[in-house]
mmCIF file of C-alpha atoms in Angstrom:
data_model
loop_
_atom_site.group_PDB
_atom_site.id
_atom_site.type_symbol
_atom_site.label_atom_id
_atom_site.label_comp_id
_atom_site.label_asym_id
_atom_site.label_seq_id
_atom_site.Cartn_x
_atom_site.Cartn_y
_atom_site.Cartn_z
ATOM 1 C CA UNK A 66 8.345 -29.275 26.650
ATOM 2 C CA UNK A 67 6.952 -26.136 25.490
ATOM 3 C CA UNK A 68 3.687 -26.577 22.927
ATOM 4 C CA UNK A 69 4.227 -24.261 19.732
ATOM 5 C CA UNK A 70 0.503 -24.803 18.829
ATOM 6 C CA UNK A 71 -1.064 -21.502 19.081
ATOM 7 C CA UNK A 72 1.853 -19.934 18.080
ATOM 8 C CA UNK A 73 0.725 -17.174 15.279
ATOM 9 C CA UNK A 74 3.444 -17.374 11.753
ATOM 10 C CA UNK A 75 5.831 -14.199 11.673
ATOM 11 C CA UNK A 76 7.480 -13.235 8.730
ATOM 12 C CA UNK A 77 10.969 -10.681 8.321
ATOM 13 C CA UNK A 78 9.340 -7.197 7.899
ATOM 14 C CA UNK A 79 11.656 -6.839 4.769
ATOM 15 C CA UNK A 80 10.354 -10.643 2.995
ATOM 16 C CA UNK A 81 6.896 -8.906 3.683
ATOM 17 C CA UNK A 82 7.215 -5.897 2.162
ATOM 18 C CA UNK A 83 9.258 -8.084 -0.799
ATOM 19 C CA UNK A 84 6.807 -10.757 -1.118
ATOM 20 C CA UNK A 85 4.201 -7.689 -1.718
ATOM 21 C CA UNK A 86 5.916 -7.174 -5.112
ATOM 22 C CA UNK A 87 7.138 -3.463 -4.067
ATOM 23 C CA UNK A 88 10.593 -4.227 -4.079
ATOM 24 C CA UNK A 89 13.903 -6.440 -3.349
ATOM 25 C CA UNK A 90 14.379 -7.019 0.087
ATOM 26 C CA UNK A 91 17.963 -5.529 0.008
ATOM 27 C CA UNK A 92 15.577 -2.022 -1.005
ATOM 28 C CA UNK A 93 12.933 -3.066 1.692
ATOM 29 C CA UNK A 94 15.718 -2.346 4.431
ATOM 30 C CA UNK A 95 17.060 0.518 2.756
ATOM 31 C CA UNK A 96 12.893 1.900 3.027
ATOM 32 C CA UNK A 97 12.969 0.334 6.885
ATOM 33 C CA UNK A 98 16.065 1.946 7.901
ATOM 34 C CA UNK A 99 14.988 5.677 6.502
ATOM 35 C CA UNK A 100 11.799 5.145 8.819
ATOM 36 C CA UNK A 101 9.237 4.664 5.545
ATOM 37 C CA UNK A 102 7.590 1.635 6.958
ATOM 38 C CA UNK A 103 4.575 1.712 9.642
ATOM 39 C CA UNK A 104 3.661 -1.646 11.498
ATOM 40 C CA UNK A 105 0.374 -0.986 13.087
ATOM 41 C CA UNK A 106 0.716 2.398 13.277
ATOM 42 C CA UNK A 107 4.248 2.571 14.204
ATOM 43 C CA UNK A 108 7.463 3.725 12.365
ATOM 44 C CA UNK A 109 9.958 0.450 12.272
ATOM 45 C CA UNK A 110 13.508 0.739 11.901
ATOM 46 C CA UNK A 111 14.512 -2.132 13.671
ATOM 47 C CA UNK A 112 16.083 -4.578 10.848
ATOM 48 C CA UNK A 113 15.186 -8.487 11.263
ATOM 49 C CA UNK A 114 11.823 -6.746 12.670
ATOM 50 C CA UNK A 115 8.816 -10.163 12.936
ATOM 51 C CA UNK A 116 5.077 -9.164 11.709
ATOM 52 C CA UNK A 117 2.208 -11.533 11.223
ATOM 53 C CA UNK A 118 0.232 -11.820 7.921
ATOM 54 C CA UNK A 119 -2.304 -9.872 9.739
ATOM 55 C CA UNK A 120 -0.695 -6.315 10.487
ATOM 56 C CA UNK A 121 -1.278 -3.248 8.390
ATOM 57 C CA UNK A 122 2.158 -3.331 7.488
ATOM 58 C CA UNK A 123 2.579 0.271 5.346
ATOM 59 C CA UNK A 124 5.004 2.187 3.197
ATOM 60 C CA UNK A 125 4.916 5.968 2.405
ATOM 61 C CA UNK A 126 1.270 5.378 3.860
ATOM 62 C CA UNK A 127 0.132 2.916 1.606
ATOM 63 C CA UNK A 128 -0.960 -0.345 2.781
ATOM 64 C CA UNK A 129 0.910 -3.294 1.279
ATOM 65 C CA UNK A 130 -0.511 -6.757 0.592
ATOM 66 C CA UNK A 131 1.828 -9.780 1.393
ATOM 67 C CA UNK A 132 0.175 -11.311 -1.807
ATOM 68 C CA UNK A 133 2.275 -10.669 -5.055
ATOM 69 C CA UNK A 134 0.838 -8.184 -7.219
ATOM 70 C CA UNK A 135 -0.825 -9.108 -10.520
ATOM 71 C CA UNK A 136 -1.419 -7.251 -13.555
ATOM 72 C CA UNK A 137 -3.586 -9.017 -16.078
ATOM 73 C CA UNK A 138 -5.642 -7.812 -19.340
ATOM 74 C CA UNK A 139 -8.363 -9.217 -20.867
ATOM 75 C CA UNK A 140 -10.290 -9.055 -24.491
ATOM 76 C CA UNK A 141 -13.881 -9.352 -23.395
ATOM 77 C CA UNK A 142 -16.387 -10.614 -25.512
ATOM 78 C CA UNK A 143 -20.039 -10.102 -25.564
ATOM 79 C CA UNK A 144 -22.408 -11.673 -22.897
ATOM 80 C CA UNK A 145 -19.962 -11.307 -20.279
ATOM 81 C CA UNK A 146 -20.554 -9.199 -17.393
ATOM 82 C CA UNK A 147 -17.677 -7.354 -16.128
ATOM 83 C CA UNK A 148 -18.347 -6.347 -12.348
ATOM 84 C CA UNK A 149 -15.477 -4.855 -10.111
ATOM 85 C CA UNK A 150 -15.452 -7.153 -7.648
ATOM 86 C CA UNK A 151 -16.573 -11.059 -8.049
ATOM 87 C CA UNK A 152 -19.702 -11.896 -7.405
ATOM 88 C CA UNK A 153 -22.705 -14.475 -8.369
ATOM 89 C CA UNK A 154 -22.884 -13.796 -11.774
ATOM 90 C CA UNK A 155 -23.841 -15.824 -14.858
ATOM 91 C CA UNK A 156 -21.055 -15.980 -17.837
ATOM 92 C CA UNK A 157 -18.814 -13.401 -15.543
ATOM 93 C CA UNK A 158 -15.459 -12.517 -16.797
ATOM 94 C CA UNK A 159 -13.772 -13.877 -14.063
ATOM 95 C CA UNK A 160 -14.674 -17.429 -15.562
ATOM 96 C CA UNK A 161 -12.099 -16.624 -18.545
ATOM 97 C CA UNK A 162 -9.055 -16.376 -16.272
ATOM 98 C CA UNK A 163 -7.633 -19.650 -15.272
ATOM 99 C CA UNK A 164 -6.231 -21.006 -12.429
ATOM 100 C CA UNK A 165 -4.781 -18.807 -9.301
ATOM 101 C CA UNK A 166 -4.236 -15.461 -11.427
ATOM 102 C CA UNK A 167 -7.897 -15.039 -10.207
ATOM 103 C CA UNK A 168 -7.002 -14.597 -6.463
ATOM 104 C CA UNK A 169 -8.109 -11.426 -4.998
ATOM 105 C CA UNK A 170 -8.146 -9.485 -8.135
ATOM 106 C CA UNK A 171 -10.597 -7.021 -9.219
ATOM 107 C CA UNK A 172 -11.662 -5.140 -12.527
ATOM 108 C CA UNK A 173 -10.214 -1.764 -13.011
ATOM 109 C CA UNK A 174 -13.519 -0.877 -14.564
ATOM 110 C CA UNK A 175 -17.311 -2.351 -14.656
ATOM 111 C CA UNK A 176 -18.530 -3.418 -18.171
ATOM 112 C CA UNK A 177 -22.032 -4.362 -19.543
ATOM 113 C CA UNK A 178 -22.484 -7.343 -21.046
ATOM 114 C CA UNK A 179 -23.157 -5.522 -24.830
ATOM 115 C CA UNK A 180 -19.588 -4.240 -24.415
ATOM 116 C CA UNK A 181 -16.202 -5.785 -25.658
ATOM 117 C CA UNK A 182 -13.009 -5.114 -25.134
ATOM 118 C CA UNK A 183 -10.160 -4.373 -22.918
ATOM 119 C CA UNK A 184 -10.430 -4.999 -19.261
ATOM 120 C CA UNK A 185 -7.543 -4.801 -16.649
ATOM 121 C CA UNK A 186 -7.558 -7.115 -13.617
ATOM 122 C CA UNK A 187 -5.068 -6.285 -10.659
ATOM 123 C CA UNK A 188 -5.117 -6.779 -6.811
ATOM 124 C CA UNK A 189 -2.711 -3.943 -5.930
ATOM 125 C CA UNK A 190 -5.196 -1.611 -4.037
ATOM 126 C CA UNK A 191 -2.997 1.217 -4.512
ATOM 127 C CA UNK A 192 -3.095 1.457 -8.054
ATOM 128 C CA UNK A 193 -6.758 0.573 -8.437
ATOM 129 C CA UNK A 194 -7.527 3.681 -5.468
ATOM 130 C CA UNK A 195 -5.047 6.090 -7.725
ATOM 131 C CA UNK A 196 -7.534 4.862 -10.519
ATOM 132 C CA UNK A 197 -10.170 6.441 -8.807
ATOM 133 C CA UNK A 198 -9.039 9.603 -6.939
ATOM 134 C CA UNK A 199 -7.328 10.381 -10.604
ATOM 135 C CA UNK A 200 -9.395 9.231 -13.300
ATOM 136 C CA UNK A 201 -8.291 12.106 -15.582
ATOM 137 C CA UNK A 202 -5.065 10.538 -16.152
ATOM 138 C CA UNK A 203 -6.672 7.828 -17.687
ATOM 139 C CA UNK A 204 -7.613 7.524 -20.779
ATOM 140 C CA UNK A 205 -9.800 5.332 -22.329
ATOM 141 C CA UNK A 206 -9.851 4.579 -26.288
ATOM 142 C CA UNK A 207 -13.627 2.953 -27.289
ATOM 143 C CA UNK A 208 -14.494 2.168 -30.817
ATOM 144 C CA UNK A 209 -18.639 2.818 -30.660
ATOM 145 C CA UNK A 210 -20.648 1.278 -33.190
ATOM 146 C CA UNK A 211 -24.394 3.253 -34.031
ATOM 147 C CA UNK A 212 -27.400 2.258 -35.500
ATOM 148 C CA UNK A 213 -27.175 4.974 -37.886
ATOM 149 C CA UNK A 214 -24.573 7.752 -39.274
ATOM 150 C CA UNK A 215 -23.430 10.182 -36.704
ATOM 151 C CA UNK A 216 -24.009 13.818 -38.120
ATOM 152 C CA UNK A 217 -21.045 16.162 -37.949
ATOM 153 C CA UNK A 218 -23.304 18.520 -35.724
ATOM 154 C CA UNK A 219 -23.471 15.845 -33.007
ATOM 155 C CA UNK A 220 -19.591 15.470 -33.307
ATOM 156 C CA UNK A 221 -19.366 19.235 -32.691
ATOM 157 C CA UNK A 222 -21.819 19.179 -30.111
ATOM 158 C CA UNK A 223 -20.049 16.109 -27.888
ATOM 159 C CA UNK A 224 -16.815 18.132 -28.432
ATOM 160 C CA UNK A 225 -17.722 20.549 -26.284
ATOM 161 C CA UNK A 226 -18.738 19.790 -22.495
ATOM 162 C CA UNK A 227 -21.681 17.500 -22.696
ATOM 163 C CA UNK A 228 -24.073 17.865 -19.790
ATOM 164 C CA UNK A 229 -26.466 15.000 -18.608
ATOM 165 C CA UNK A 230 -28.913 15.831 -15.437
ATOM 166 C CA UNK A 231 -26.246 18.736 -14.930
ATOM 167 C CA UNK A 232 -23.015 16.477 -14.595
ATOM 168 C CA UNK A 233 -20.749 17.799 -17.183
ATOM 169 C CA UNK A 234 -19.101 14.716 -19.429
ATOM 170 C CA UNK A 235 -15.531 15.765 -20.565
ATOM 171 C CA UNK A 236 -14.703 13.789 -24.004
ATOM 172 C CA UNK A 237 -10.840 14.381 -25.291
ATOM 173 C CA UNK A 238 -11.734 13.315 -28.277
ATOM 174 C CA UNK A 239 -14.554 12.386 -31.307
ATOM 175 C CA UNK A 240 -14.191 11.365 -34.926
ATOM 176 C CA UNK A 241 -15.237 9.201 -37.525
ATOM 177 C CA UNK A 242 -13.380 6.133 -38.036
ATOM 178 C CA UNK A 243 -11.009 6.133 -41.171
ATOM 179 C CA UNK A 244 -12.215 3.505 -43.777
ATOM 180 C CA UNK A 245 -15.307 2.860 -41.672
ATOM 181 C CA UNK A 246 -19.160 3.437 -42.140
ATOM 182 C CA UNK A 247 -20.167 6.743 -40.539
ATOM 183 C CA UNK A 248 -22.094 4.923 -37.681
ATOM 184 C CA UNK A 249 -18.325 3.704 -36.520
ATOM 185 C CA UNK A 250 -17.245 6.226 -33.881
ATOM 186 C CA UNK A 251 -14.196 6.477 -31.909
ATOM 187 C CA UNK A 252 -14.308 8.417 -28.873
ATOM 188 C CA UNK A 253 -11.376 8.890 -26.701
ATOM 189 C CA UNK A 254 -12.111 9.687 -22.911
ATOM 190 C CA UNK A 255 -11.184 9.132 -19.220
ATOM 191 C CA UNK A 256 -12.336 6.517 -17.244
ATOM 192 C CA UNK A 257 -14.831 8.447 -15.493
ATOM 193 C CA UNK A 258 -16.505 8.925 -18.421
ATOM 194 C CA UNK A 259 -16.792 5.775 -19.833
ATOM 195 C CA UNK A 260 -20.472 4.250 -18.402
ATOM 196 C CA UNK A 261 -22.202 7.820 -20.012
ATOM 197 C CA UNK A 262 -21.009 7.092 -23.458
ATOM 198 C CA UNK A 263 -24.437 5.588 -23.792
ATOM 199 C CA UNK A 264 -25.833 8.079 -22.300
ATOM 200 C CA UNK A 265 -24.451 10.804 -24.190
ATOM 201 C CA UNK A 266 -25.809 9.359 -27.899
ATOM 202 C CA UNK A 267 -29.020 8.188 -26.257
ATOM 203 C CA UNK A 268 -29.495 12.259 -25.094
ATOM 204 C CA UNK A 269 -29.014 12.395 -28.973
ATOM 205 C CA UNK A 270 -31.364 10.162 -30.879
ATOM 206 C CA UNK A 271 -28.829 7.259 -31.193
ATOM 207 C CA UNK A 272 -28.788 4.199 -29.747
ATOM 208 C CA UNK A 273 -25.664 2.122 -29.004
ATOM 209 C CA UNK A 274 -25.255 -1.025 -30.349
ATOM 210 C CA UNK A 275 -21.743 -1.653 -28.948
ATOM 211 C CA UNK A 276 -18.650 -0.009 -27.097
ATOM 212 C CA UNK A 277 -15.601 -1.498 -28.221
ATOM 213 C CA UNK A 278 -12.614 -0.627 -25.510
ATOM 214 C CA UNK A 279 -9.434 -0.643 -27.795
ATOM 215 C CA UNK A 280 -7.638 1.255 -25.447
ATOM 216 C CA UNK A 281 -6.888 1.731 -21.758
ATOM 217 C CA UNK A 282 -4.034 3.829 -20.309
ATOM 218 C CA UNK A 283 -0.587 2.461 -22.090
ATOM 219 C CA UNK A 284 -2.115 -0.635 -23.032
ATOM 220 C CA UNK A 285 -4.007 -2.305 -26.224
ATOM 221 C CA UNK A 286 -5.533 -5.181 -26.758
ATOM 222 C CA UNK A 287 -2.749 -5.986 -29.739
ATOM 223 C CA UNK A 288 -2.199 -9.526 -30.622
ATOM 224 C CA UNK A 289 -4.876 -10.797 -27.790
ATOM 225 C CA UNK A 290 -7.587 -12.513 -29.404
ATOM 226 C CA UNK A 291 -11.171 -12.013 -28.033
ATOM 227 C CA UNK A 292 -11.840 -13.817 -24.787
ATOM 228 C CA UNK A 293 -8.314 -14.505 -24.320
ATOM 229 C CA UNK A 294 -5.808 -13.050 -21.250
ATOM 230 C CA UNK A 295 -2.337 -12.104 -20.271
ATOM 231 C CA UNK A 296 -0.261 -10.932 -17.976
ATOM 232 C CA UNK A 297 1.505 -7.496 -18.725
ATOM 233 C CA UNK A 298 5.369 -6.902 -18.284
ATOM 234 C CA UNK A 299 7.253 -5.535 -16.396
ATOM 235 C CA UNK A 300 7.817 -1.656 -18.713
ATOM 236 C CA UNK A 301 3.383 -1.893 -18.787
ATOM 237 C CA UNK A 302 3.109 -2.200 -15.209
ATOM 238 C CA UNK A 303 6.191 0.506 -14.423
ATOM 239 C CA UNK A 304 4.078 2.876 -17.203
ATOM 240 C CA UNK A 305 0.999 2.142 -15.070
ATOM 241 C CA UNK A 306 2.008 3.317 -12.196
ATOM 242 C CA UNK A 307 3.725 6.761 -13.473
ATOM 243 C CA UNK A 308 0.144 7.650 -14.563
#
């Protein structure tokens, strides 16, 4: 009798690429049979097509995880550190998402623990790469608060391309906050930009005595209470990934 032991799990090439989140798996053979799939390397169009968990299993060229993709957002509150990746870190923010929506996920951006806010937490690689290669499609909305009034000079000044050590900081926008003591700035940027806020009043005489992030790409922080999570539907995620 013949021993299955070291037998190594195969999957259909279509559940893969369906269990990945991408698509159905009646689409995943439509993408197979037009040759858009790479195993290894290698164009597949052969349908019922076995890989193991382990191959680079690709489509258009991007790599595709068998794990289903989460999308999560977060209101941070202070003394949390917010690091990309996990790591050993006392009060980090992956402590304040429960259960398995933790697996393999990483921070779409790094935050202090001074700042607050809105964090995004995903494992699909592709969109947190895009993220990086095209940060000016991002924007990111941060209420700062001063510890004193902002002069109108210094919001003309930031207006125009900022320069620290000779890196040139692009802000989209600067204002005073309506209703608000003048030390309440809101400062609308892209996520490139967003660890030399401080750096930018600092240059300036001013220091920071918090970043608020009230806005990242399509999404707010509406309705989620500070230190609380949730996942984001389906028309968020879609938006996400037209940016």
């Amino acid at each position: 009798m013949r021993s299955d032991i070291n037998k190594i799990p195969t999957i259909r090439l279509n559940k893969f690429i369906s269990n990945s989140g991408l698509c159905s798996r009646r689409e995943a053979d439509k993408f197979i049979e037009m040759g858009a799939v790479k195993v290894n390397g290698k164009i597949i169009t052969k349908m019922g097509f076995q890989v193991k968990l382990s191959d680079d299993v690709r489509f258009d060229n991007r790599k595709i995880s068998i794990n289903k993709l989460k999308y999560l957002v977060l209101n941070k509150p202070k003394g949390f550190i917010a690091p990309v990746k996990k790591g050993k870190y006392i009060k980090n923010v992956f402590e304040l998402i429960n259960g398995s929506e933790t697996m393999n996920i990483q921070c779409a951006i790094s935050m202090d623990r001074k700042s607050i806010g809105l964090l995004l937490f995903t494992n699909d690689q592709n969109l947190l790469d895009k993220f990086k290669k095209d940060s000016k499609n991002l924007n990111i909305i941060i209420k700062v608060v001063l510890d004193k009034t902002l002069s109108k000079l210094h919001i003309e000044k930031i207006k125009k391309d900022f320069k620290i050590k000779n890196n040139k900081i692009s802000i989209k926008e600067i204002s005073y906050i309506k209703g608000e003591s003048k030390n309440n700035i809101g400062v609308e940027t892209y996520i490139q930009s967003y660890s030399s806020i401080n750096l930018i009043f600092k240059k300036l005489g001013y220091q920071v005595l918090q970043n608020d992030v009230v806005g990242f790409a399509n999404l707010t922080k509406k309705n989620l209470p500070r230190g609380k999570w949730r996942e984001l539907n389906e028309k968020e995620i879609s938006l996400l990934k037209m940016l």
